[in-house]
Short mmCIF file of C-alpha atoms and ligand atoms in Angstrom, two decimals:
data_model
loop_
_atom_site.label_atom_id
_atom_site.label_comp_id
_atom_site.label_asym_id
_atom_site.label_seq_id
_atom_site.Cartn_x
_atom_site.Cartn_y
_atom_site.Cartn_z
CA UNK X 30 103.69 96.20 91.64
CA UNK X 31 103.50 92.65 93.09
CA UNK X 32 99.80 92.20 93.72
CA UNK X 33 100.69 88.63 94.99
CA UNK X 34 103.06 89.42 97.91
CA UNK X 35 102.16 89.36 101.34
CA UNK X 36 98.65 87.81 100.60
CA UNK X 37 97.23 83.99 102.18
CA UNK X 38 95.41 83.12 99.00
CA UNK X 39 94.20 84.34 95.81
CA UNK X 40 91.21 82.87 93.90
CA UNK X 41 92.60 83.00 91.73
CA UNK X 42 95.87 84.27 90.83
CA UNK X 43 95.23 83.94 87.07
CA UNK X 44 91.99 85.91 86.69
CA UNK X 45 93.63 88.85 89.09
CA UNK X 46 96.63 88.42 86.91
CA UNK X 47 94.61 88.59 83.96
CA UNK X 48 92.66 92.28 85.03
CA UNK X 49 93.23 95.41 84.09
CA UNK X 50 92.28 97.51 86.64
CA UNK X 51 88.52 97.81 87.88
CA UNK X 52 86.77 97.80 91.29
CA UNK X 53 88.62 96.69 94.85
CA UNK X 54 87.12 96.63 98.26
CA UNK X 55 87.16 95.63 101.65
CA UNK X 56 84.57 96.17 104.02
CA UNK X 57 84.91 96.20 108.21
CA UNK X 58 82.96 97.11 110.97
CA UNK X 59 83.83 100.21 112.55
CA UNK X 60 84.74 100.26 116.32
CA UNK X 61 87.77 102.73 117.77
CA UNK X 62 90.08 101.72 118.50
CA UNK X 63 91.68 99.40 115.37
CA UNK X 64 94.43 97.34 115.79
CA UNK X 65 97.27 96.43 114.17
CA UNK X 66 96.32 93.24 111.86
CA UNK X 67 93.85 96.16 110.36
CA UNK X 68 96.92 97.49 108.63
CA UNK X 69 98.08 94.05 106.85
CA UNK X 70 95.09 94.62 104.27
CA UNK X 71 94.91 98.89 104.56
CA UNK X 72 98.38 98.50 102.98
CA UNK X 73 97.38 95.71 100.17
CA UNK X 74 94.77 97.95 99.49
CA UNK X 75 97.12 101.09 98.79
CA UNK X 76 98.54 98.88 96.71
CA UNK X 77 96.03 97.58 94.25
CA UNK X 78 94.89 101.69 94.51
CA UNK X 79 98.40 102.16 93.25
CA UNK X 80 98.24 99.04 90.53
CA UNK X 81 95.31 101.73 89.22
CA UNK X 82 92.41 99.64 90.98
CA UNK X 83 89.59 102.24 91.79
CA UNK X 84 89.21 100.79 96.12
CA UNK X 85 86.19 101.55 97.90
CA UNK X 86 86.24 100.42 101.38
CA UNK X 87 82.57 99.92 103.20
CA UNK X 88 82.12 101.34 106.64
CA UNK X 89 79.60 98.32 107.57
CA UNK X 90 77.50 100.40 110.23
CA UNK X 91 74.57 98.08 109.72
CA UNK X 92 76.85 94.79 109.81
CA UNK X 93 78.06 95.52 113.17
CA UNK X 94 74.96 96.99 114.66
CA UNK X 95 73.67 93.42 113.88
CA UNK X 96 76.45 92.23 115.40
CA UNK X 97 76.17 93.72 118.28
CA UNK X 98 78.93 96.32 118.39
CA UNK X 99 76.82 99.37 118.74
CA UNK X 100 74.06 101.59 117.54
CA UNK X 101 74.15 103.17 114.23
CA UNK X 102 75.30 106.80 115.09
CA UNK X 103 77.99 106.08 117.43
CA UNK X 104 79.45 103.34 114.86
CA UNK X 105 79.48 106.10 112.15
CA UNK X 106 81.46 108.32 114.74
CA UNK X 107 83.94 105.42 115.03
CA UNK X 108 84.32 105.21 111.29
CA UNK X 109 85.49 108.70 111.20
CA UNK X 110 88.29 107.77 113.13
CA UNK X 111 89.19 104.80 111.25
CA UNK X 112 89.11 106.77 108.12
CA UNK X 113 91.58 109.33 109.97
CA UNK X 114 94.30 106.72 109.76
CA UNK X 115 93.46 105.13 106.39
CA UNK X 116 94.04 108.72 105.17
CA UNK X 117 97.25 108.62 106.21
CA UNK X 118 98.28 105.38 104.11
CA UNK X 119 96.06 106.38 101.07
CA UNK X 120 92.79 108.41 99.89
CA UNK X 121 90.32 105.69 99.68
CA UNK X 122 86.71 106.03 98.96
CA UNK X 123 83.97 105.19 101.21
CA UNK X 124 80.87 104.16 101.54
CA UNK X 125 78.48 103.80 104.42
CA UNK X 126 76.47 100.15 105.12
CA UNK X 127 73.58 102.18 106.23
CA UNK X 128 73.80 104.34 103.05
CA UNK X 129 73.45 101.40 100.46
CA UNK X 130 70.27 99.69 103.18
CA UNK X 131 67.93 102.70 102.54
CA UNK X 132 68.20 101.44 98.62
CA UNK X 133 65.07 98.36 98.14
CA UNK X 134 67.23 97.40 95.44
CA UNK X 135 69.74 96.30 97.66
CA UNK X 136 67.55 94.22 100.09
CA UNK X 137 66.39 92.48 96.54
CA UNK X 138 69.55 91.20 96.42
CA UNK X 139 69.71 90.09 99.88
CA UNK X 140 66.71 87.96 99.19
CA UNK X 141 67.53 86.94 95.49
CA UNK X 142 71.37 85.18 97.39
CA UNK X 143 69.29 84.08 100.18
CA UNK X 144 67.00 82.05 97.52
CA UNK X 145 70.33 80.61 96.13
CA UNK X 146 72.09 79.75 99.51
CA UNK X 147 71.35 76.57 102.20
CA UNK X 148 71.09 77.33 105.69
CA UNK X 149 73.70 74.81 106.30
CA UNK X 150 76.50 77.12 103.85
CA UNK X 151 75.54 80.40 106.03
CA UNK X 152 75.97 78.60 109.30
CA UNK X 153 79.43 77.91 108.16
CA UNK X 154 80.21 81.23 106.73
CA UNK X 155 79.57 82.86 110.94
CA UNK X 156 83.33 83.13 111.27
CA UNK X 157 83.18 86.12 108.81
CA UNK X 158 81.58 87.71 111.80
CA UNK X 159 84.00 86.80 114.48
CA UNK X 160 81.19 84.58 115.67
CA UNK X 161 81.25 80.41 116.39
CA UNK X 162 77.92 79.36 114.73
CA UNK X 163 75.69 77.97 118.11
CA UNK X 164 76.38 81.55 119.01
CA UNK X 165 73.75 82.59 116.60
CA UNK X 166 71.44 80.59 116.49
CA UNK X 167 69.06 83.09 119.32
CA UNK X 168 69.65 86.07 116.99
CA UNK X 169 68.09 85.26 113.59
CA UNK X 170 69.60 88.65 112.24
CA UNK X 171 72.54 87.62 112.54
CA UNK X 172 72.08 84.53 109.66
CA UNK X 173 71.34 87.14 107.42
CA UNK X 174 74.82 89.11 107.73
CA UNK X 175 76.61 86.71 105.42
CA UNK X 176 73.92 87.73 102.98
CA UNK X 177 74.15 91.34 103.08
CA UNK X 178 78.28 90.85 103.12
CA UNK X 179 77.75 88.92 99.60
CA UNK X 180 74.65 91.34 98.53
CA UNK X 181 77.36 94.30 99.34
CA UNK X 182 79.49 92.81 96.85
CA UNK X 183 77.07 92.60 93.38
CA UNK X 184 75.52 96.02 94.49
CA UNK X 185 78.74 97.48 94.52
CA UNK X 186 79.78 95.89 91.25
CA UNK X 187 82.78 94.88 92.97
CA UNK X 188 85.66 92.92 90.62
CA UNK X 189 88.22 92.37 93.65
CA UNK X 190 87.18 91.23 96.98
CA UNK X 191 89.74 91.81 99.83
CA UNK X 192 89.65 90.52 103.64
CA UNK X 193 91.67 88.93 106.05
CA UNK X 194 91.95 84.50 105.63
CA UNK X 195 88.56 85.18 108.54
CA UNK X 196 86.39 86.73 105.31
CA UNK X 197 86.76 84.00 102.76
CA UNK X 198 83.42 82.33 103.30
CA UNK X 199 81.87 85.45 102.22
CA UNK X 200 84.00 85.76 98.93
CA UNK X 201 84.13 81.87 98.14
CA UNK X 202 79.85 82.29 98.80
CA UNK X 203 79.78 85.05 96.31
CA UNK X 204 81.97 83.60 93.59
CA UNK X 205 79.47 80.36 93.63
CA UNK X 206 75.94 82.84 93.91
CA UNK X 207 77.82 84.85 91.36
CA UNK X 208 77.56 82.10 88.60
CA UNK X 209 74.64 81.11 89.17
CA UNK X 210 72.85 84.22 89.27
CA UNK X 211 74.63 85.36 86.19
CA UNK X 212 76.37 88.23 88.02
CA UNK X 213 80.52 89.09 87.93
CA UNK X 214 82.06 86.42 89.78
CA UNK X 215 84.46 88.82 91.93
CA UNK X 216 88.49 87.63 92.31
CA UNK X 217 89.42 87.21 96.58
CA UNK X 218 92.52 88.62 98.25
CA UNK X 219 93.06 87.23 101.53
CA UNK X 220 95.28 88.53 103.61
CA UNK X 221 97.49 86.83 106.37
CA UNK X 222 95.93 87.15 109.86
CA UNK X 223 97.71 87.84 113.28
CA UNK X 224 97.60 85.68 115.87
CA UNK X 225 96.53 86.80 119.33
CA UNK X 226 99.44 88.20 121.36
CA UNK X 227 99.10 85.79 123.69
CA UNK X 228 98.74 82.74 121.42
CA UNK X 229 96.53 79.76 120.35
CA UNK X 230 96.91 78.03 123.99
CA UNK X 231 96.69 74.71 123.03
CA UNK X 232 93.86 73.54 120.25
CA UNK X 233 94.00 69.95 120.47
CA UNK X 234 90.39 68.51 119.85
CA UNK X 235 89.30 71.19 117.84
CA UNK X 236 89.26 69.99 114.51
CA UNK X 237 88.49 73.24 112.97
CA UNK X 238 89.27 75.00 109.60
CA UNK X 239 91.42 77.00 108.89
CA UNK X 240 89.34 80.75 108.75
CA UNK X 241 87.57 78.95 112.06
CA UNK X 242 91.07 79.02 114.03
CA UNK X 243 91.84 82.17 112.30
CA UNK X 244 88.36 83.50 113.66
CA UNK X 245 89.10 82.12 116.93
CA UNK X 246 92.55 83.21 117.77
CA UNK X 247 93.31 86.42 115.84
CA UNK X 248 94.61 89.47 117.32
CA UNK X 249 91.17 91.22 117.90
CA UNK X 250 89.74 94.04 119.53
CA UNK X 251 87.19 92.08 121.16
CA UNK X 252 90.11 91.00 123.37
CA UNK X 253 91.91 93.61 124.45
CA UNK X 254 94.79 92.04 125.84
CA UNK X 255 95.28 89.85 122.57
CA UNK X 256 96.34 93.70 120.55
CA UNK X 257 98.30 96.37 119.88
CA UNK X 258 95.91 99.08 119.20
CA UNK X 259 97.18 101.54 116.73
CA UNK X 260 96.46 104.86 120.16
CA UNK X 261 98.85 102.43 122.34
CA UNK X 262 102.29 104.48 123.45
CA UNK X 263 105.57 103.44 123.09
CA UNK X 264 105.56 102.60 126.37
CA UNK X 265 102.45 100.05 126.12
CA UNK X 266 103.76 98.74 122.69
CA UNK X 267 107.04 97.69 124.21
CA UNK X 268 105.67 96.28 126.74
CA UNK X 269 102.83 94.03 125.02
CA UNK X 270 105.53 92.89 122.89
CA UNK X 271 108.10 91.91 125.52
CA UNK X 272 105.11 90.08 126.89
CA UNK X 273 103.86 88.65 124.13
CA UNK X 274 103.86 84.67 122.99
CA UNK X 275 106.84 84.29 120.92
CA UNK X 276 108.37 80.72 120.92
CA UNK X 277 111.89 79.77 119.94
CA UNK X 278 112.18 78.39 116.44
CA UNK X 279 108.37 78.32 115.89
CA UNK X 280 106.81 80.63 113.48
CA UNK X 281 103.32 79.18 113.04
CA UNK X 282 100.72 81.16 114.76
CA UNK X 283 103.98 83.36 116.53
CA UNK X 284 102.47 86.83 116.78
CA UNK X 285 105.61 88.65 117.26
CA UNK X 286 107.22 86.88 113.82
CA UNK X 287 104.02 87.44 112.68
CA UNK X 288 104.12 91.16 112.92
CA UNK X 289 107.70 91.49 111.36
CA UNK X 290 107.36 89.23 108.02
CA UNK X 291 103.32 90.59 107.19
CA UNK X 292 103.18 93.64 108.22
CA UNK X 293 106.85 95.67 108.90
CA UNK X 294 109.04 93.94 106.35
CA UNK X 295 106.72 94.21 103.32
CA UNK X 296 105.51 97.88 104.20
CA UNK X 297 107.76 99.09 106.74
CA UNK X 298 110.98 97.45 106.10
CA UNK X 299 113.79 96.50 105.84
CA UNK X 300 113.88 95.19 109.52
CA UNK X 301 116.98 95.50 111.70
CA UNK X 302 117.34 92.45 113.83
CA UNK X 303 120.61 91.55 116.11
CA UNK X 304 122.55 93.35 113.81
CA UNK X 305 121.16 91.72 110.53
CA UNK X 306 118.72 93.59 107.91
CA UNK X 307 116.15 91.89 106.02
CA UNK X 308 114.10 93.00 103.91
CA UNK X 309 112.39 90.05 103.18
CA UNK X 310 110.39 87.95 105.50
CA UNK X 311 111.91 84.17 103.88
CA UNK X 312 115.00 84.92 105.29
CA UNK X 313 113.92 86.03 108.65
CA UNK X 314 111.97 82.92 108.52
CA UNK X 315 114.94 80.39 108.02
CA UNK X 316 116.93 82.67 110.89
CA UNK X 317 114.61 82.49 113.09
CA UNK X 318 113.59 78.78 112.80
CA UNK X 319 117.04 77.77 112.97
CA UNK X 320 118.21 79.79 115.64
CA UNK X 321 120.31 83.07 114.79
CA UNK X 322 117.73 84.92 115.55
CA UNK X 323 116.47 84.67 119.36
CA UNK X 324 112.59 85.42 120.54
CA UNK X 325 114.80 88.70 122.43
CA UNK X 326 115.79 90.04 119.40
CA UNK X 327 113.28 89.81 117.84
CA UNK X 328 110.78 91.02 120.44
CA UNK X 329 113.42 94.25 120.50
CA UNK X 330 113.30 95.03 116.59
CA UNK X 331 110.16 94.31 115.86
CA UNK X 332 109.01 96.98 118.92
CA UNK X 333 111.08 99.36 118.05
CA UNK X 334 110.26 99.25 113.99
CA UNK X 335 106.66 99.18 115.32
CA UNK X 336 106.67 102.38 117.61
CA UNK X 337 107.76 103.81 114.33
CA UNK X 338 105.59 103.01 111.98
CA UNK X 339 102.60 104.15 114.69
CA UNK X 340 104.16 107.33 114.97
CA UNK X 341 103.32 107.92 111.13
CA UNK X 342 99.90 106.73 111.43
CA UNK X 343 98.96 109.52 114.43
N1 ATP I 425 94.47 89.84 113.65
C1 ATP I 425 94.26 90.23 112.40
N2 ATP I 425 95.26 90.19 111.49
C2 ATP I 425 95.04 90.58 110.21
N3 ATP I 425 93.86 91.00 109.75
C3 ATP I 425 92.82 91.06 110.62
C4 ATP I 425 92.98 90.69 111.98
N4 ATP I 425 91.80 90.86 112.63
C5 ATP I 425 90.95 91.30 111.70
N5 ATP I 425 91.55 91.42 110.51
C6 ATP I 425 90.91 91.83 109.26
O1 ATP I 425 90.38 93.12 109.47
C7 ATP I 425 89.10 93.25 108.87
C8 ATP I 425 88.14 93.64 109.95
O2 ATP I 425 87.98 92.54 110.85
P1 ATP I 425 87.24 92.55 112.26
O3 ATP I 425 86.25 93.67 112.30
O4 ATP I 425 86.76 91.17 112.52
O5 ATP I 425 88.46 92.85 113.23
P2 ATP I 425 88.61 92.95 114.78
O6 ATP I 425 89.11 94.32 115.05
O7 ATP I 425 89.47 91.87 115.27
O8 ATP I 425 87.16 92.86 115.33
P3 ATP I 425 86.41 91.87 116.29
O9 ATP I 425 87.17 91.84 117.57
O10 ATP I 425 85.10 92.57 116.42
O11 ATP I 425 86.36 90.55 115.58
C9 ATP I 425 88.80 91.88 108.22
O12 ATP I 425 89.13 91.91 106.84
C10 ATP I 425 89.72 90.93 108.96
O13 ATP I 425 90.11 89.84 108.19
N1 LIG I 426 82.69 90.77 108.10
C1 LIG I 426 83.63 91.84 108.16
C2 LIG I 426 83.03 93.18 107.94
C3 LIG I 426 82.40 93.33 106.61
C4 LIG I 426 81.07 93.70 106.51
C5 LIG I 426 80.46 93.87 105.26
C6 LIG I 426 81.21 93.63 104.13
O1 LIG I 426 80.60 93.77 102.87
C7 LIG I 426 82.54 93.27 104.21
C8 LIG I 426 83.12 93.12 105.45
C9 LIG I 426 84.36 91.82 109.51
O2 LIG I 426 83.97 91.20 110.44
O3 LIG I 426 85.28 92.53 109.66
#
C-alpha cells in the first residue's frame, strides 16, 4: 500500500515511512449534507486502516457549534449521517468532540498549548476553520478552536494526523507544541483540496498562502453552488459538471481535472476519457495540458464515472 499517493504533503515522509502502524485520525465538523472533496481523505483514511493503522475519526460537535454551524444535538444528528457513508468505504471508529469536553483533563490541555502558543500563530492558524482571521476577532471562542483542534490531538494520543492542505496549521502547531511540551510529535497527511466548481475568479492582490487560498476557494458546503453534494442526482451531477469552471489546458485550481486525477482515478479508476483509459492521473495531466483531451470530454467522463461512484455511496 502506497501511503504517499494522492496526498499534498507529508511531514514527513520519512518518519511515516519509518512507522509501524499506530494511531490515524481526521477530525470534521458535522453538517449534512457532505460533499465530494470529503471523500479525497475518507479514502486515504481506508487506506492507512488497511496499511493496519488503528483510524479514529472525531465528530467535532463542539468545534462547529463554536463555529457557528449549529447546536450540539442537531450536529450529532448530522454526524449520523456522515458516518452512514463512511460505513460504506470502511468501519472507522468514532469519537464525539462533546464526549472528550466533559473530561477536565482535556481542557488542561487546552490551557497547557494555549501557554505555549502566541496570539499572533492562532490568528494565522483561522483558515483551519474555514474562517479569514478579522472574521474572528468579535467571537473570542473562536481563537480557542485551534487549541482544542491541537489539544484533540495529544488527548487522543494520535501518531498520524490527516486533513485536507486547509488543516495544516493545526498539525504544523502541534508538531512544534509537541516538542516542547515533551508529548509525541504526530506525522501530517494532507490531502489535495478541490477547488470551487466555479473557480478562483481572479486572485490578483491577494498575496495569500497557500492553505489561505485553499480555505478561500475550496469546494465547500458553505457555498452551495461551489459542490457536488454526495444526495445530488444524476441529473444535478451532470449538470453542475457541464457547468462547472474547467479551462482548456489549465489544470491548476480546474475543479473538473481536479475531481478525475484526486479523487476517481486513484479510488475509482481507471477513467475512460474520449476513448482513452487512464489509470493514472500524470498522464491525464500531460493530455489534458497539451490538448488531446478537451474540457467536453472531460466534463462527460468525469460525470459519468462520478454518478457511479455516488451510486455506491447511497
Ligand atoms: N474541497 C475540498 N476538497 C478536499 N478536501 C476538503 C474540501 N473541503 C474540505 N475538505 C476537507 O474535509 C475536512 C472537513 O472540512 P470542512 O468541514 O471545512 O469542509 P466543508 O464541507 O467545505 O465545510 P465548510 O463549508 O463549513 O468549510 C477537512 O479535512 C478538509 O480539509
Ligand atoms: N477544522 C476541521 C474540523 C476539525 C475539528 C477538530 C479536529 O480535532 C480536527 C478537525 C474542519 O474545519 O473541517
Amino acid at each position: 500500500m502506497d501511503l504517499l499517493r494522492n496526498v499534498e504533503e507529508v511531514v514527513t515522509k520519512e518518519e511515516l515511512l519509518n512507522m509501524k502502524g499506530g494511531l490515524a485520525y481526521l477530525g470534521f465538523e458535522p453538517l449534512w449534507p457532505i460533499h465530494v472533496g470529503w471523500l479525497v481523505w475518507a479514502y486515504k483514511l481506508a487506506e492507512l486502516k488497511e496499511a493496519g493503522f488503528d483510524v479514529v475519526i472525531l465528530v467535532a460537535t463542539w468545534h462547529a457549534w463554536v463555529n457557528d454551524k449549529g447546536d450540539i444535538s442537531q450536529l450529532r444528528a448530522h454526524g449520523e449521517k456522515v458516518i452512514a457513508v463512511l460505513d460504506k468505504i470502511a468501519k472507522f471508529r468514532y469519537v464525539y468532540g462533546d464526549e472528550i469536553a466533559k473530561d477536565p483533563r482535556y481542557w488542561e490541555l487546552v490551557m497547557r498549548i494555549a501557554k505555549e502558543t502566541s496570539l499572533a500563530r492562532i490568528r494565522r492558524a483561522t483558515p483551519i476553520m474555514g474562517r479569514r482571521a478579522e472574521e474572528v476577532e468579535l467571537d473570542f471562542s473562536k481563537l480557542l478552536y485551534p487549541v482544542m483542534q491541537v489539544a484533540d490531538i495529544f488527548y487522543l494520543g494520535v501518531d498520524v494526523a490527516v486533513g485536507g492542505m486547509d488543516q495544516r496549521r493545526a498539525h504544523m502547531l502541534a508538531r512544534d507544541v509537541a516538542e516542547k511540551l515533551g508529548f509525541k510529535k504526530p506525522v501530517a497527511i494532507h490531502t489535495p483540496i478541490i477547488t470551487s466548481l466555479s473557480g478562483t475568479g481572479r486572485m490578483e492582490g491577494t498575496h495569500r498562502e497557500i492553505d489561505e487560498v485553499y480555505a478561500l476557494f475550496k469546494m465547500s458546503k458553505s457555498k452551495p453552488q461551489s459542490a457536488i453534494f454526495i444526495t445530488d442526482g444524476e441529473e444535478e451531477v451532470r449538470n453542475k459538471i457541464w457547468a462547472a469552471f474547467c479551462p482548456p489546458r489549465e489544470i491548476k485550481f480546474n475543479p473538473v481535472f481536479e475531481i478525475a486525477a484526486y479523487l476517481l482515478i486513484p479510488y475509482h479508476g481507471p477513467l475512460e476519457v474520449g476513448g482513452r483509459r487512464y489509470d493514472d492521473k500524470s498522464a491525464l495531466e500531460k493530455d489534458y495540458q497539451s490538448g488531446v483531451v478537451t474540457p467536453q470530454q472531460l466534463k462527460e467522463a468525469v460525470a459519468a464515472s462520478l454518478v457511479a461512484l455516488l451510486q455506491k455511496l447511497k
